[in-house]
Amino acid sequence: MSTPHKTPPRTGAMLHLRGNALDKGDAVALPLTQSSMFHLPGQPEDFATYGRVDNPTWKHLEHVLSHLEDAPCLAFPSGMGAISAALFATLKVGNRVLIPSDGYYVTRLLAERFLSNLGVTVEKRPTTAFSEGGFDGFDVVFLETPSNPGLDMIGLSAVAQAVRAAGGITIADNTTLTPLGQRPLDLGVDVVVASDTKAMGGHSDLLMGHVASRNAKTMQTVEDWRRISGCIPGPHEAWLLHRGLETLDVRFDRMCSSAHVLAKRLAAHPAVKQIRYPGLETDPSHTLAKAQCLRFGFLLSITLESEDKAEAFINACPLIRPATSFGGVHTSAERRLRWGDAVDPAFIRLSVGCEPVEELWQAIENALDTI
């Protein structure tokens, strides 16, 4: 029998969450409710009231997200909207927060430029040494694993247990692996955040995010933050994300499987100086990833000989889109140094898409051979 954190969500049941509640003649596809006002005579009771407060399209999207996370979920207009809501809902003046020094750089900017100005003490540690020094005195510990872009990992269960024993709460960014690849809440983490702009939506045509937690008080505070701040998703974006989730299982499976094949071949290519992919047995994160994750993911990184060769490779491959972000059906790549990450100038983050793997490998190999 699988351990709880290794049990994937039932994506077949997810596809029929709406269908099994339909009345005769109802639309099978989720309708898009594009309205700021709702017919509301008398007392509001439990009806939709106003577009900043609720929307039927959001509600069903959140029902599906809750099924995937096995926890209550709230949708947000971007991944950073979700991260901001989780942090502002759990921190107050005088608190201390710990964040990864090598995680997503915008999370660091939020903490350094805004949380610190509101009386929150911000401290940072690298992913590979995250537990060193313990967690006493921290009110919130923000985790990101695998780290973006380095793909180092944190032992979620051990850290969540240690933080709870020290009186704090944990928030984990699970963008890179999704609920199909890693189950932070099942590992003891208190709150999960994710950018659904990436693999969850999967088609590079929307910005969305979500917050999930099994703590009712936390979720009520997050919902209050969303309603009062106006940090709400658009109905059309919610509709698009719902449609993307219907193919998440098949997309994620193809992307992860292809990434594993490509990682093994890239590791043997003479143009690649270094490769990081948790699925490789030689990778520093492999042992932890094997114990903690359902899949090894679709992200990998390669370091080439020089910045010029890295740019030439990205631009020469017809099956790679030179673009920021990741998780789409199109394979994409970028040099992360251009955004200020502490990486080699020739470091490339590669997001493997849904192209047939042999065709994709041929294009990548040809590009590497010509730079």
mmCIF file with all atom_site columns, C-alpha atoms in Angstrom, residues 54-245:
data_model
loop_
_atom_site.group_PDB
_atom_site.id
_atom_site.type_symbol
_atom_site.label_atom_id
_atom_site.label_alt_id
_atom_site.label_comp_id
_atom_site.label_asym_id
_atom_site.label_entity_id
_atom_site.label_seq_id
_atom_site.pdbx_PDB_ins_code
_atom_site.Cartn_x
_atom_site.Cartn_y
_atom_site.Cartn_z
_atom_site.occupancy
_atom_site.B_iso_or_equiv
_atom_site.pdbx_formal_charge
_atom_site.auth_seq_id
_atom_site.auth_comp_id
_atom_site.auth_asym_id
_atom_site.auth_atom_id
_atom_site.pdbx_PDB_model_num
ATOM 1   C CA . ASP A 1 54  ? -17.574 35.314 -5.254  1.00 0.00 ? 54  ASP A CA 1
ATOM 2   C CA . ASN A 1 55  ? -18.216 33.952 -8.721  1.00 0.00 ? 55  ASN A CA 1
ATOM 3   C CA . PRO A 1 56  ? -19.716 30.595 -9.808  1.00 0.00 ? 56  PRO A CA 1
ATOM 4   C CA . THR A 1 57  ? -16.811 29.913 -12.197 1.00 0.00 ? 57  THR A CA 1
ATOM 5   C CA . TRP A 1 58  ? -14.283 30.411 -9.379  1.00 0.00 ? 58  TRP A CA 1
ATOM 6   C CA . LYS A 1 59  ? -16.300 28.204 -7.093  1.00 0.00 ? 59  LYS A CA 1
ATOM 7   C CA . HIS A 1 60  ? -16.148 25.197 -9.350  1.00 0.00 ? 60  HIS A CA 1
ATOM 8   C CA . LEU A 1 61  ? -12.473 25.797 -10.139 1.00 0.00 ? 61  LEU A CA 1
ATOM 9   C CA . GLU A 1 62  ? -11.763 25.840 -6.400  1.00 0.00 ? 62  GLU A CA 1
ATOM 10  C CA . HIS A 1 63  ? -13.763 22.629 -6.022  1.00 0.00 ? 63  HIS A CA 1
ATOM 11  C CA . VAL A 1 64  ? -11.453 20.956 -8.549  1.00 0.00 ? 64  VAL A CA 1
ATOM 12  C CA . LEU A 1 65  ? -8.301  22.430 -6.964  1.00 0.00 ? 65  LEU A CA 1
ATOM 13  C CA . SER A 1 66  ? -9.501  21.219 -3.556  1.00 0.00 ? 66  SER A CA 1
ATOM 14  C CA . HIS A 1 67  ? -9.893  17.734 -4.987  1.00 0.00 ? 67  HIS A CA 1
ATOM 15  C CA . LEU A 1 68  ? -6.307  17.801 -6.284  1.00 0.00 ? 68  LEU A CA 1
ATOM 16  C CA . GLU A 1 69  ? -4.874  19.125 -3.015  1.00 0.00 ? 69  GLU A CA 1
ATOM 17  C CA . ASP A 1 70  ? -7.247  17.155 -0.762  1.00 0.00 ? 70  ASP A CA 1
ATOM 18  C CA . ALA A 1 71  ? -7.737  20.417 1.131   1.00 0.00 ? 71  ALA A CA 1
ATOM 19  C CA . PRO A 1 72  ? -9.767  23.644 0.884   1.00 0.00 ? 72  PRO A CA 1
ATOM 20  C CA . CYS A 1 73  ? -8.394  25.932 -1.865  1.00 0.00 ? 73  CYS A CA 1
ATOM 21  C CA . LEU A 1 74  ? -8.727  29.559 -2.875  1.00 0.00 ? 74  LEU A CA 1
ATOM 22  C CA . ALA A 1 75  ? -7.842  30.880 -6.337  1.00 0.00 ? 75  ALA A CA 1
ATOM 23  C CA . PHE A 1 76  ? -5.788  34.020 -6.991  1.00 0.00 ? 76  PHE A CA 1
ATOM 24  C CA . PRO A 1 77  ? -4.933  36.070 -10.093 1.00 0.00 ? 77  PRO A CA 1
ATOM 25  C CA . SER A 1 78  ? -1.271  34.956 -10.103 1.00 0.00 ? 78  SER A CA 1
ATOM 26  C CA . GLY A 1 79  ? 1.208   32.821 -8.224  1.00 0.00 ? 79  GLY A CA 1
ATOM 27  C CA . MET A 1 80  ? 2.578   35.901 -6.488  1.00 0.00 ? 80  MET A CA 1
ATOM 28  C CA . GLY A 1 81  ? -0.974  36.860 -5.566  1.00 0.00 ? 81  GLY A CA 1
ATOM 29  C CA . ALA A 1 82  ? -1.275  33.512 -3.802  1.00 0.00 ? 82  ALA A CA 1
ATOM 30  C CA . ILE A 1 83  ? 2.135   33.856 -2.121  1.00 0.00 ? 83  ILE A CA 1
ATOM 31  C CA . SER A 1 84  ? 1.323   37.397 -0.995  1.00 0.00 ? 84  SER A CA 1
ATOM 32  C CA . ALA A 1 85  ? -2.017  36.310 0.462   1.00 0.00 ? 85  ALA A CA 1
ATOM 33  C CA . ALA A 1 86  ? -0.451  33.430 2.387   1.00 0.00 ? 86  ALA A CA 1
ATOM 34  C CA . LEU A 1 87  ? 2.295   35.623 3.844   1.00 0.00 ? 87  LEU A CA 1
ATOM 35  C CA . PHE A 1 88  ? 0.119   38.619 4.693   1.00 0.00 ? 88  PHE A CA 1
ATOM 36  C CA . ALA A 1 89  ? -2.460  36.315 6.273   1.00 0.00 ? 89  ALA A CA 1
ATOM 37  C CA . THR A 1 90  ? 0.085   34.654 8.565   1.00 0.00 ? 90  THR A CA 1
ATOM 38  C CA . LEU A 1 91  ? 2.509   37.454 9.486   1.00 0.00 ? 91  LEU A CA 1
ATOM 39  C CA . LYS A 1 92  ? 2.199   40.568 11.626  1.00 0.00 ? 92  LYS A CA 1
ATOM 40  C CA . VAL A 1 93  ? 4.445   43.270 13.070  1.00 0.00 ? 93  VAL A CA 1
ATOM 41  C CA . GLY A 1 94  ? 7.279   41.813 15.120  1.00 0.00 ? 94  GLY A CA 1
ATOM 42  C CA . ASN A 1 95  ? 7.211   38.388 13.460  1.00 0.00 ? 95  ASN A CA 1
ATOM 43  C CA . ARG A 1 96  ? 10.177  36.614 11.898  1.00 0.00 ? 96  ARG A CA 1
ATOM 44  C CA . VAL A 1 97  ? 9.996   34.830 8.550   1.00 0.00 ? 97  VAL A CA 1
ATOM 45  C CA . LEU A 1 98  ? 12.565  32.524 6.989   1.00 0.00 ? 98  LEU A CA 1
ATOM 46  C CA . ILE A 1 99  ? 12.757  32.190 3.196   1.00 0.00 ? 99  ILE A CA 1
ATOM 47  C CA . PRO A 1 100 ? 15.131  30.424 0.795   1.00 0.00 ? 100 PRO A CA 1
ATOM 48  C CA . SER A 1 101 ? 17.955  32.634 -0.471  1.00 0.00 ? 101 SER A CA 1
ATOM 49  C CA . ASP A 1 102 ? 18.048  30.687 -3.742  1.00 0.00 ? 102 ASP A CA 1
ATOM 50  C CA . GLY A 1 103 ? 14.331  30.273 -4.422  1.00 0.00 ? 103 GLY A CA 1
ATOM 51  C CA . TYR A 1 104 ? 12.092  32.264 -6.719  1.00 0.00 ? 104 TYR A CA 1
ATOM 52  C CA . TYR A 1 105 ? 13.496  35.788 -6.679  1.00 0.00 ? 105 TYR A CA 1
ATOM 53  C CA . VAL A 1 106 ? 10.151  37.639 -6.606  1.00 0.00 ? 106 VAL A CA 1
ATOM 54  C CA . THR A 1 107 ? 9.294   35.995 -3.288  1.00 0.00 ? 107 THR A CA 1
ATOM 55  C CA . ARG A 1 108 ? 12.521  37.487 -1.919  1.00 0.00 ? 108 ARG A CA 1
ATOM 56  C CA . LEU A 1 109 ? 11.624  40.892 -3.358  1.00 0.00 ? 109 LEU A CA 1
ATOM 57  C CA . LEU A 1 110 ? 8.217   40.783 -1.681  1.00 0.00 ? 110 LEU A CA 1
ATOM 58  C CA . ALA A 1 111 ? 9.825   39.965 1.654   1.00 0.00 ? 111 ALA A CA 1
ATOM 59  C CA . GLU A 1 112 ? 12.705  42.441 1.402   1.00 0.00 ? 112 GLU A CA 1
ATOM 60  C CA . ARG A 1 113 ? 10.840  45.438 -0.029  1.00 0.00 ? 113 ARG A CA 1
ATOM 61  C CA . PHE A 1 114 ? 7.464   45.145 1.647   1.00 0.00 ? 114 PHE A CA 1
ATOM 62  C CA . LEU A 1 115 ? 7.299   42.717 4.573   1.00 0.00 ? 115 LEU A CA 1
ATOM 63  C CA . SER A 1 116 ? 10.459  44.179 6.101   1.00 0.00 ? 116 SER A CA 1
ATOM 64  C CA . ASN A 1 117 ? 8.963   47.691 5.886   1.00 0.00 ? 117 ASN A CA 1
ATOM 65  C CA . LEU A 1 118 ? 5.933   46.502 7.847   1.00 0.00 ? 118 LEU A CA 1
ATOM 66  C CA . GLY A 1 119 ? 7.923   45.369 10.873  1.00 0.00 ? 119 GLY A CA 1
ATOM 67  C CA . VAL A 1 120 ? 8.572   41.762 9.837   1.00 0.00 ? 120 VAL A CA 1
ATOM 68  C CA . THR A 1 121 ? 12.136  40.471 10.245  1.00 0.00 ? 121 THR A CA 1
ATOM 69  C CA . VAL A 1 122 ? 13.194  38.623 7.094   1.00 0.00 ? 122 VAL A CA 1
ATOM 70  C CA . GLU A 1 123 ? 15.971  36.033 7.195   1.00 0.00 ? 123 GLU A CA 1
ATOM 71  C CA . LYS A 1 124 ? 17.284  33.845 4.373   1.00 0.00 ? 124 LYS A CA 1
ATOM 72  C CA . ARG A 1 125 ? 19.091  30.529 4.090   1.00 0.00 ? 125 ARG A CA 1
ATOM 73  C CA . PRO A 1 126 ? 20.204  28.485 1.073   1.00 0.00 ? 126 PRO A CA 1
ATOM 74  C CA . THR A 1 127 ? 18.132  25.418 0.276   1.00 0.00 ? 127 THR A CA 1
ATOM 75  C CA . THR A 1 128 ? 20.998  22.989 0.846   1.00 0.00 ? 128 THR A CA 1
ATOM 76  C CA . ALA A 1 129 ? 21.562  24.332 4.374   1.00 0.00 ? 129 ALA A CA 1
ATOM 77  C CA . PHE A 1 130 ? 17.987  25.272 5.213   1.00 0.00 ? 130 PHE A CA 1
ATOM 78  C CA . SER A 1 131 ? 17.749  23.373 8.488   1.00 0.00 ? 131 SER A CA 1
ATOM 79  C CA . GLU A 1 132 ? 21.086  24.576 9.838   1.00 0.00 ? 132 GLU A CA 1
ATOM 80  C CA . GLY A 1 133 ? 20.495  26.788 12.850  1.00 0.00 ? 133 GLY A CA 1
ATOM 81  C CA . GLY A 1 134 ? 17.073  25.323 13.584  1.00 0.00 ? 134 GLY A CA 1
ATOM 82  C CA . PHE A 1 135 ? 13.750  27.150 13.519  1.00 0.00 ? 135 PHE A CA 1
ATOM 83  C CA . ASP A 1 136 ? 13.332  28.561 17.017  1.00 0.00 ? 136 ASP A CA 1
ATOM 84  C CA . GLY A 1 137 ? 11.891  32.069 16.943  1.00 0.00 ? 137 GLY A CA 1
ATOM 85  C CA . PHE A 1 138 ? 10.493  31.897 13.434  1.00 0.00 ? 138 PHE A CA 1
ATOM 86  C CA . ASP A 1 139 ? 6.770   32.509 13.109  1.00 0.00 ? 139 ASP A CA 1
ATOM 87  C CA . VAL A 1 140 ? 6.606   31.509 9.443   1.00 0.00 ? 140 VAL A CA 1
ATOM 88  C CA . VAL A 1 141 ? 9.009   29.338 7.448   1.00 0.00 ? 141 VAL A CA 1
ATOM 89  C CA . PHE A 1 142 ? 8.578   29.560 3.685   1.00 0.00 ? 142 PHE A CA 1
ATOM 90  C CA . LEU A 1 143 ? 9.798   26.538 1.711   1.00 0.00 ? 143 LEU A CA 1
ATOM 91  C CA . GLU A 1 144 ? 10.412  25.968 -1.969  1.00 0.00 ? 144 GLU A CA 1
ATOM 92  C CA . THR A 1 145 ? 11.389  22.506 -3.151  1.00 0.00 ? 145 THR A CA 1
ATOM 93  C CA . PRO A 1 146 ? 12.743  21.800 -5.665  1.00 0.00 ? 146 PRO A CA 1
ATOM 94  C CA . SER A 1 147 ? 14.241  25.259 -5.604  1.00 0.00 ? 147 SER A CA 1
ATOM 95  C CA . ASN A 1 148 ? 13.734  27.472 -8.631  1.00 0.00 ? 148 ASN A CA 1
ATOM 96  C CA . PRO A 1 149 ? 15.989  27.443 -10.580 1.00 0.00 ? 149 PRO A CA 1
ATOM 97  C CA . GLY A 1 150 ? 18.681  25.315 -8.881  1.00 0.00 ? 150 GLY A CA 1
ATOM 98  C CA . LEU A 1 151 ? 16.498  22.219 -8.245  1.00 0.00 ? 151 LEU A CA 1
ATOM 99  C CA . ASP A 1 152 ? 17.915  21.600 -4.769  1.00 0.00 ? 152 ASP A CA 1
ATOM 100 C CA . MET A 1 153 ? 15.497  20.021 -2.308  1.00 0.00 ? 153 MET A CA 1
ATOM 101 C CA . ILE A 1 154 ? 14.313  20.392 1.280   1.00 0.00 ? 154 ILE A CA 1
ATOM 102 C CA . GLY A 1 155 ? 12.991  17.487 3.355   1.00 0.00 ? 155 GLY A CA 1
ATOM 103 C CA . LEU A 1 156 ? 9.449   18.736 3.841   1.00 0.00 ? 156 LEU A CA 1
ATOM 104 C CA . SER A 1 157 ? 8.372   16.294 6.529   1.00 0.00 ? 157 SER A CA 1
ATOM 105 C CA . ALA A 1 158 ? 11.392  16.876 8.772   1.00 0.00 ? 158 ALA A CA 1
ATOM 106 C CA . VAL A 1 159 ? 11.263  20.658 8.414   1.00 0.00 ? 159 VAL A CA 1
ATOM 107 C CA . ALA A 1 160 ? 7.499   20.844 8.941   1.00 0.00 ? 160 ALA A CA 1
ATOM 108 C CA . GLN A 1 161 ? 7.809   18.778 12.112  1.00 0.00 ? 161 GLN A CA 1
ATOM 109 C CA . ALA A 1 162 ? 10.696  20.884 13.427  1.00 0.00 ? 162 ALA A CA 1
ATOM 110 C CA . VAL A 1 163 ? 8.944   24.181 12.674  1.00 0.00 ? 163 VAL A CA 1
ATOM 111 C CA . ARG A 1 164 ? 5.745   23.021 14.355  1.00 0.00 ? 164 ARG A CA 1
ATOM 112 C CA . ALA A 1 165 ? 7.712   21.923 17.427  1.00 0.00 ? 165 ALA A CA 1
ATOM 113 C CA . ALA A 1 166 ? 9.263   25.417 17.535  1.00 0.00 ? 166 ALA A CA 1
ATOM 114 C CA . GLY A 1 167 ? 5.835   27.060 17.415  1.00 0.00 ? 167 GLY A CA 1
ATOM 115 C CA . GLY A 1 168 ? 5.853   28.242 13.792  1.00 0.00 ? 168 GLY A CA 1
ATOM 116 C CA . ILE A 1 169 ? 3.970   27.390 10.627  1.00 0.00 ? 169 ILE A CA 1
ATOM 117 C CA . THR A 1 170 ? 5.222   26.312 7.224   1.00 0.00 ? 170 THR A CA 1
ATOM 118 C CA . ILE A 1 171 ? 4.235   27.536 3.772   1.00 0.00 ? 171 ILE A CA 1
ATOM 119 C CA . ALA A 1 172 ? 5.473   25.534 0.769   1.00 0.00 ? 172 ALA A CA 1
ATOM 120 C CA . ASP A 1 173 ? 5.616   26.695 -2.836  1.00 0.00 ? 173 ASP A CA 1
ATOM 121 C CA . ASN A 1 174 ? 4.752   23.578 -4.865  1.00 0.00 ? 174 ASN A CA 1
ATOM 122 C CA . THR A 1 175 ? 4.736   25.223 -8.302  1.00 0.00 ? 175 THR A CA 1
ATOM 123 C CA . THR A 1 176 ? 7.487   23.117 -9.850  1.00 0.00 ? 176 THR A CA 1
ATOM 124 C CA . LEU A 1 177 ? 5.938   19.708 -9.104  1.00 0.00 ? 177 LEU A CA 1
ATOM 125 C CA . THR A 1 178 ? 2.169   20.348 -8.730  1.00 0.00 ? 178 THR A CA 1
ATOM 126 C CA . PRO A 1 179 ? -0.054  18.123 -6.540  1.00 0.00 ? 179 PRO A CA 1
ATOM 127 C CA . LEU A 1 180 ? 0.576   15.291 -9.014  1.00 0.00 ? 180 LEU A CA 1
ATOM 128 C CA . GLY A 1 181 ? 4.308   15.313 -8.304  1.00 0.00 ? 181 GLY A CA 1
ATOM 129 C CA . GLN A 1 182 ? 4.562   16.209 -4.619  1.00 0.00 ? 182 GLN A CA 1
ATOM 130 C CA . ARG A 1 183 ? 2.108   16.339 -1.687  1.00 0.00 ? 183 ARG A CA 1
ATOM 131 C CA . PRO A 1 184 ? 3.366   18.926 0.842   1.00 0.00 ? 184 PRO A CA 1
ATOM 132 C CA . LEU A 1 185 ? 0.198   18.903 2.956   1.00 0.00 ? 185 LEU A CA 1
ATOM 133 C CA . ASP A 1 186 ? 0.440   15.123 3.346   1.00 0.00 ? 186 ASP A CA 1
ATOM 134 C CA . LEU A 1 187 ? 4.035   15.644 4.517   1.00 0.00 ? 187 LEU A CA 1
ATOM 135 C CA . GLY A 1 188 ? 2.921   17.943 7.335   1.00 0.00 ? 188 GLY A CA 1
ATOM 136 C CA . VAL A 1 189 ? 3.237   21.373 5.723   1.00 0.00 ? 189 VAL A CA 1
ATOM 137 C CA . ASP A 1 190 ? 0.593   23.841 6.933   1.00 0.00 ? 190 ASP A CA 1
ATOM 138 C CA . VAL A 1 191 ? -0.064  25.866 3.768   1.00 0.00 ? 191 VAL A CA 1
ATOM 139 C CA . VAL A 1 192 ? 0.629   25.234 0.077   1.00 0.00 ? 192 VAL A CA 1
ATOM 140 C CA . VAL A 1 193 ? 0.908   27.962 -2.539  1.00 0.00 ? 193 VAL A CA 1
ATOM 141 C CA . ALA A 1 194 ? 1.414   27.537 -6.269  1.00 0.00 ? 194 ALA A CA 1
ATOM 142 C CA . SER A 1 195 ? 1.563   29.445 -9.511  1.00 0.00 ? 195 SER A CA 1
ATOM 143 C CA . ASP A 1 196 ? -1.075  27.842 -11.700 1.00 0.00 ? 196 ASP A CA 1
ATOM 144 C CA . THR A 1 197 ? 0.272   29.958 -14.542 1.00 0.00 ? 197 THR A CA 1
ATOM 145 C CA . LYS A 1 198 ? 2.747   27.109 -15.022 1.00 0.00 ? 198 LYS A CA 1
ATOM 146 C CA . ALA A 1 199 ? 1.906   23.410 -15.466 1.00 0.00 ? 199 ALA A CA 1
ATOM 147 C CA . MET A 1 200 ? -1.546  23.541 -13.874 1.00 0.00 ? 200 MET A CA 1
ATOM 148 C CA . GLY A 1 201 ? -2.875  25.824 -16.630 1.00 0.00 ? 201 GLY A CA 1
ATOM 149 C CA . GLY A 1 202 ? -0.301  24.451 -19.009 1.00 0.00 ? 202 GLY A CA 1
ATOM 150 C CA . HIS A 1 203 ? -0.931  26.494 -22.148 1.00 0.00 ? 203 HIS A CA 1
ATOM 151 C CA . SER A 1 204 ? 0.938   29.764 -21.412 1.00 0.00 ? 204 SER A CA 1
ATOM 152 C CA . ASP A 1 205 ? -2.255  31.782 -21.813 1.00 0.00 ? 205 ASP A CA 1
ATOM 153 C CA . LEU A 1 206 ? -3.210  32.766 -18.257 1.00 0.00 ? 206 LEU A CA 1
ATOM 154 C CA . LEU A 1 207 ? -1.939  34.034 -14.916 1.00 0.00 ? 207 LEU A CA 1
ATOM 155 C CA . MET A 1 208 ? -3.389  32.261 -11.859 1.00 0.00 ? 208 MET A CA 1
ATOM 156 C CA . GLY A 1 209 ? -2.407  30.839 -8.480  1.00 0.00 ? 209 GLY A CA 1
ATOM 157 C CA . HIS A 1 210 ? -3.909  29.120 -5.474  1.00 0.00 ? 210 HIS A CA 1
ATOM 158 C CA . VAL A 1 211 ? -3.568  28.697 -1.711  1.00 0.00 ? 211 VAL A CA 1
ATOM 159 C CA . ALA A 1 212 ? -4.481  25.421 0.016   1.00 0.00 ? 212 ALA A CA 1
ATOM 160 C CA . SER A 1 213 ? -4.560  24.487 3.699   1.00 0.00 ? 213 SER A CA 1
ATOM 161 C CA . ARG A 1 214 ? -6.349  22.096 6.022   1.00 0.00 ? 214 ARG A CA 1
ATOM 162 C CA . ASN A 1 215 ? -6.396  24.776 8.730   1.00 0.00 ? 215 ASN A CA 1
ATOM 163 C CA . ALA A 1 216 ? -9.831  26.404 8.622   1.00 0.00 ? 216 ALA A CA 1
ATOM 164 C CA . LYS A 1 217 ? -8.726  29.532 10.507  1.00 0.00 ? 217 LYS A CA 1
ATOM 165 C CA . THR A 1 218 ? -5.847  30.133 8.107   1.00 0.00 ? 218 THR A CA 1
ATOM 166 C CA . MET A 1 219 ? -8.084  29.716 5.081   1.00 0.00 ? 219 MET A CA 1
ATOM 167 C CA . GLN A 1 220 ? -10.656 32.112 6.500   1.00 0.00 ? 220 GLN A CA 1
ATOM 168 C CA . THR A 1 221 ? -7.942  34.733 6.964   1.00 0.00 ? 221 THR A CA 1
ATOM 169 C CA . VAL A 1 222 ? -6.676  34.147 3.417   1.00 0.00 ? 222 VAL A CA 1
ATOM 170 C CA . GLU A 1 223 ? -10.220 34.504 2.080   1.00 0.00 ? 223 GLU A CA 1
ATOM 171 C CA . ASP A 1 224 ? -10.700 37.721 4.059   1.00 0.00 ? 224 ASP A CA 1
ATOM 172 C CA . TRP A 1 225 ? -7.446  39.044 2.587   1.00 0.00 ? 225 TRP A CA 1
ATOM 173 C CA . ARG A 1 226 ? -8.609  38.242 -0.946  1.00 0.00 ? 226 ARG A CA 1
ATOM 174 C CA . ARG A 1 227 ? -12.024 39.820 -0.474  1.00 0.00 ? 227 ARG A CA 1
ATOM 175 C CA . ILE A 1 228 ? -10.766 42.996 1.227   1.00 0.00 ? 228 ILE A CA 1
ATOM 176 C CA . SER A 1 229 ? -7.632  43.535 -0.889  1.00 0.00 ? 229 SER A CA 1
ATOM 177 C CA . GLY A 1 230 ? -9.426  42.783 -4.158  1.00 0.00 ? 230 GLY A CA 1
ATOM 178 C CA . CYS A 1 231 ? -6.748  40.259 -5.142  1.00 0.00 ? 231 CYS A CA 1
ATOM 179 C CA . ILE A 1 232 ? -9.269  38.203 -7.087  1.00 0.00 ? 232 ILE A CA 1
ATOM 180 C CA . PRO A 1 233 ? -9.023  36.058 -10.234 1.00 0.00 ? 233 PRO A CA 1
ATOM 181 C CA . GLY A 1 234 ? -10.869 36.995 -13.383 1.00 0.00 ? 234 GLY A CA 1
ATOM 182 C CA . PRO A 1 235 ? -13.714 34.634 -14.335 1.00 0.00 ? 235 PRO A CA 1
ATOM 183 C CA . HIS A 1 236 ? -12.252 34.023 -17.795 1.00 0.00 ? 236 HIS A CA 1
ATOM 184 C CA . GLU A 1 237 ? -8.854  33.094 -16.360 1.00 0.00 ? 237 GLU A CA 1
ATOM 185 C CA . ALA A 1 238 ? -10.579 30.787 -13.879 1.00 0.00 ? 238 ALA A CA 1
ATOM 186 C CA . TRP A 1 239 ? -12.445 29.155 -16.759 1.00 0.00 ? 239 TRP A CA 1
ATOM 187 C CA . LEU A 1 240 ? -9.205  28.695 -18.714 1.00 0.00 ? 240 LEU A CA 1
ATOM 188 C CA . LEU A 1 241 ? -7.446  27.168 -15.707 1.00 0.00 ? 241 LEU A CA 1
ATOM 189 C CA . HIS A 1 242 ? -10.309 24.752 -15.167 1.00 0.00 ? 242 HIS A CA 1
ATOM 190 C CA . ARG A 1 243 ? -10.030 23.656 -18.791 1.00 0.00 ? 243 ARG A CA 1
ATOM 191 C CA . GLY A 1 244 ? -6.259  23.237 -18.405 1.00 0.00 ? 244 GLY A CA 1
ATOM 192 C CA . LEU A 1 245 ? -6.684  21.079 -15.302 1.00 0.00 ? 245 LEU A CA 1
#
